[in-house]
Amino acid sequence: MPEFPVVSTGENVTRQVLSDHPNLMVVAFRFSKAGAIGALHSHPHVQSTYVESGRFRFTLGESDQEFGPGDSFVIPSDQTHGCVCLEPGKLVDSFTPRRDDFL
């Protein structure tokens, strides 16, 4: 099984691919400080997010929602989304198909 590097994606935010296949990718995002930002963006992949730990305020399209440990949700293809970390923690995202830009 390949080891994937930890990559900085912004101040106090890292990303690490956990597993991948052409049809699916699982990625951990770690937010080490409150106030860290997952910048607003969109992509053609369908994304599922699971909050393993911490607390986050997500912008999903036109709405803002707060999520904590054990929460999960799906982000449709091409929907603008991003988050602000309220309490340090970890998100586990799944993408279909794989995010080739993360390899």
PDB file of C-alpha atoms in Angstrom:
ATOM      1  CA  MET A   1       0.000   0.000   0.000  1.00  0.00           C
ATOM      2  CA  PRO A   2       1.563   3.344  -0.975  1.00  0.00           C
ATOM      3  CA  GLU A   3       2.373   6.021   1.600  1.00  0.00           C
ATOM      4  CA  PHE A   4       1.126   9.452   0.640  1.00  0.00           C
ATOM      5  CA  PRO A   5       2.829  12.638   1.876  1.00  0.00           C
ATOM      6  CA  VAL A   6       1.269  15.214   4.187  1.00  0.00           C
ATOM      7  CA  VAL A   7       0.799  18.409   2.138  1.00  0.00           C
ATOM      8  CA  SER A   8       0.186  21.922   3.464  1.00  0.00           C
ATOM      9  CA  THR A   9      -2.945  23.430   1.910  1.00  0.00           C
ATOM     10  CA  GLY A  10      -2.925  26.693   3.863  1.00  0.00           C
ATOM     11  CA  GLU A  11      -2.055  28.135   7.232  1.00  0.00           C
ATOM     12  CA  ASN A  12      -2.685  25.451   9.886  1.00  0.00           C
ATOM     13  CA  VAL A  13      -4.263  23.038   7.372  1.00  0.00           C
ATOM     14  CA  THR A  14      -2.792  19.846   5.915  1.00  0.00           C
ATOM     15  CA  ARG A  15      -4.030  17.188   3.520  1.00  0.00           C
ATOM     16  CA  GLN A  16      -3.043  13.545   3.211  1.00  0.00           C
ATOM     17  CA  VAL A  17      -4.423  11.045   0.727  1.00  0.00           C
ATOM     18  CA  LEU A  18      -5.323   7.893   2.667  1.00  0.00           C
ATOM     19  CA  SER A  19      -6.278   5.655  -0.265  1.00  0.00           C
ATOM     20  CA  ASP A  20      -7.108   5.981  -3.926  1.00  0.00           C
ATOM     21  CA  HIS A  21      -8.535   4.224  -6.946  1.00  0.00           C
ATOM     22  CA  PRO A  22      -9.549   5.782 -10.281  1.00  0.00           C
ATOM     23  CA  ASN A  23     -13.181   5.814  -9.100  1.00  0.00           C
ATOM     24  CA  LEU A  24     -12.690   6.876  -5.460  1.00  0.00           C
ATOM     25  CA  MET A  25     -10.248   8.706  -3.208  1.00  0.00           C
ATOM     26  CA  VAL A  26     -10.210   9.109   0.599  1.00  0.00           C
ATOM     27  CA  VAL A  27      -8.370  12.131   2.019  1.00  0.00           C
ATOM     28  CA  ALA A  28      -7.748  13.433   5.573  1.00  0.00           C
ATOM     29  CA  PHE A  29      -7.681  17.187   6.206  1.00  0.00           C
ATOM     30  CA  ARG A  30      -6.241  18.286   9.560  1.00  0.00           C
ATOM     31  CA  PHE A  31      -6.966  21.747  10.971  1.00  0.00           C
ATOM     32  CA  SER A  32      -4.559  22.545  13.819  1.00  0.00           C
ATOM     33  CA  LYS A  33      -6.009  25.903  14.957  1.00  0.00           C
ATOM     34  CA  ALA A  34      -9.380  27.582  15.269  1.00  0.00           C
ATOM     35  CA  GLY A  35      -9.764  30.128  12.487  1.00  0.00           C
ATOM     36  CA  ALA A  36      -7.968  27.982   9.892  1.00  0.00           C
ATOM     37  CA  ILE A  37      -9.721  28.177   6.534  1.00  0.00           C
ATOM     38  CA  GLY A  38     -10.613  25.670   3.875  1.00  0.00           C
ATOM     39  CA  ALA A  39     -10.926  28.173   1.004  1.00  0.00           C
ATOM     40  CA  LEU A  40     -14.127  28.401  -1.036  1.00  0.00           C
ATOM     41  CA  HIS A  41     -13.834  26.310  -4.197  1.00  0.00           C
ATOM     42  CA  SER A  42     -15.712  23.904  -6.450  1.00  0.00           C
ATOM     43  CA  HIS A  43     -14.792  20.834  -8.485  1.00  0.00           C
ATOM     44  CA  PRO A  44     -16.526  18.289 -10.722  1.00  0.00           C
ATOM     45  CA  HIS A  45     -16.131  15.506  -8.136  1.00  0.00           C
ATOM     46  CA  VAL A  46     -18.917  14.449  -5.780  1.00  0.00           C
ATOM     47  CA  GLN A  47     -17.564  14.797  -2.244  1.00  0.00           C
ATOM     48  CA  SER A  48     -18.616  13.173   1.010  1.00  0.00           C
ATOM     49  CA  THR A  49     -17.266  14.724   4.220  1.00  0.00           C
ATOM     50  CA  TYR A  50     -17.111  13.062   7.646  1.00  0.00           C
ATOM     51  CA  VAL A  51     -16.163  15.140  10.698  1.00  0.00           C
ATOM     52  CA  GLU A  52     -13.894  12.863  12.723  1.00  0.00           C
ATOM     53  CA  SER A  53     -13.108  15.543  15.311  1.00  0.00           C
ATOM     54  CA  GLY A  54     -13.328  19.296  15.839  1.00  0.00           C
ATOM     55  CA  ARG A  55     -16.043  21.747  14.837  1.00  0.00           C
ATOM     56  CA  PHE A  56     -16.445  23.506  11.472  1.00  0.00           C
ATOM     57  CA  ARG A  57     -18.685  26.103   9.831  1.00  0.00           C
ATOM     58  CA  PHE A  58     -19.203  25.120   6.195  1.00  0.00           C
ATOM     59  CA  THR A  59     -20.469  27.248   3.362  1.00  0.00           C
ATOM     60  CA  LEU A  60     -22.402  24.933   1.043  1.00  0.00           C
ATOM     61  CA  GLY A  61     -23.686  26.847  -1.935  1.00  0.00           C
ATOM     62  CA  GLU A  62     -25.783  29.690  -0.495  1.00  0.00           C
ATOM     63  CA  SER A  63     -26.075  28.367   3.073  1.00  0.00           C
ATOM     64  CA  ASP A  64     -23.822  28.104   6.122  1.00  0.00           C
ATOM     65  CA  GLN A  65     -24.032  25.108   8.445  1.00  0.00           C
ATOM     66  CA  GLU A  66     -22.086  24.022  11.517  1.00  0.00           C
ATOM     67  CA  PHE A  67     -20.857  20.438  11.883  1.00  0.00           C
ATOM     68  CA  GLY A  68     -19.159  18.510  14.684  1.00  0.00           C
ATOM     69  CA  PRO A  69     -17.834  15.028  15.488  1.00  0.00           C
ATOM     70  CA  GLY A  70     -19.791  12.239  13.805  1.00  0.00           C
ATOM     71  CA  ASP A  71     -21.566  14.504  11.306  1.00  0.00           C
ATOM     72  CA  SER A  72     -21.359  13.770   7.596  1.00  0.00           C
ATOM     73  CA  PHE A  73     -22.764  15.259   4.417  1.00  0.00           C
ATOM     74  CA  VAL A  74     -22.469  15.092   0.627  1.00  0.00           C
ATOM     75  CA  ILE A  75     -21.416  17.986  -1.611  1.00  0.00           C
ATOM     76  CA  PRO A  76     -22.762  17.705  -5.162  1.00  0.00           C
ATOM     77  CA  SER A  77     -20.556  18.117  -8.198  1.00  0.00           C
ATOM     78  CA  ASP A  78     -19.633  21.762  -8.928  1.00  0.00           C
ATOM     79  CA  GLN A  79     -21.188  23.189  -5.717  1.00  0.00           C
ATOM     80  CA  THR A  80     -19.106  26.005  -4.212  1.00  0.00           C
ATOM     81  CA  HIS A  81     -18.024  25.079  -0.683  1.00  0.00           C
ATOM     82  CA  GLY A  82     -15.445  25.820   1.991  1.00  0.00           C
ATOM     83  CA  CYS A  83     -15.098  25.932   5.759  1.00  0.00           C
ATOM     84  CA  VAL A  84     -13.789  27.755   8.790  1.00  0.00           C
ATOM     85  CA  CYS A  85     -12.404  25.707  11.663  1.00  0.00           C
ATOM     86  CA  LEU A  86     -14.130  26.570  14.962  1.00  0.00           C
ATOM     87  CA  GLU A  87     -12.309  23.914  17.023  1.00  0.00           C
ATOM     88  CA  PRO A  88      -9.194  22.068  15.778  1.00  0.00           C
ATOM     89  CA  GLY A  89      -9.931  18.694  14.236  1.00  0.00           C
ATOM     90  CA  LYS A  90      -9.926  16.349  11.302  1.00  0.00           C
ATOM     91  CA  LEU A  91     -12.174  15.918   8.266  1.00  0.00           C
ATOM     92  CA  VAL A  92     -12.205  12.743   6.185  1.00  0.00           C
ATOM     93  CA  ASP A  93     -13.337  13.394   2.616  1.00  0.00           C
ATOM     94  CA  SER A  94     -14.178  10.905  -0.112  1.00  0.00           C
ATOM     95  CA  PHE A  95     -14.190  11.963  -3.754  1.00  0.00           C
ATOM     96  CA  THR A  96     -15.626  10.263  -6.795  1.00  0.00           C
ATOM     97  CA  PRO A  97     -13.964  10.025  -9.178  1.00  0.00           C
ATOM     98  CA  ARG A  98     -10.426  10.335  -7.762  1.00  0.00           C
ATOM     99  CA  ARG A  99      -8.885  13.833  -7.438  1.00  0.00           C
ATOM    100  CA  ASP A 100      -5.928  13.420  -9.776  1.00  0.00           C
ATOM    101  CA  ASP A 101      -4.757  16.907  -8.748  1.00  0.00           C
ATOM    102  CA  PHE A 102      -4.078  15.505  -5.238  1.00  0.00           C
ATOM    103  CA  LEU A 103      -1.591  12.897  -6.503  1.00  0.00           C
TER     104      LEU A 103
END
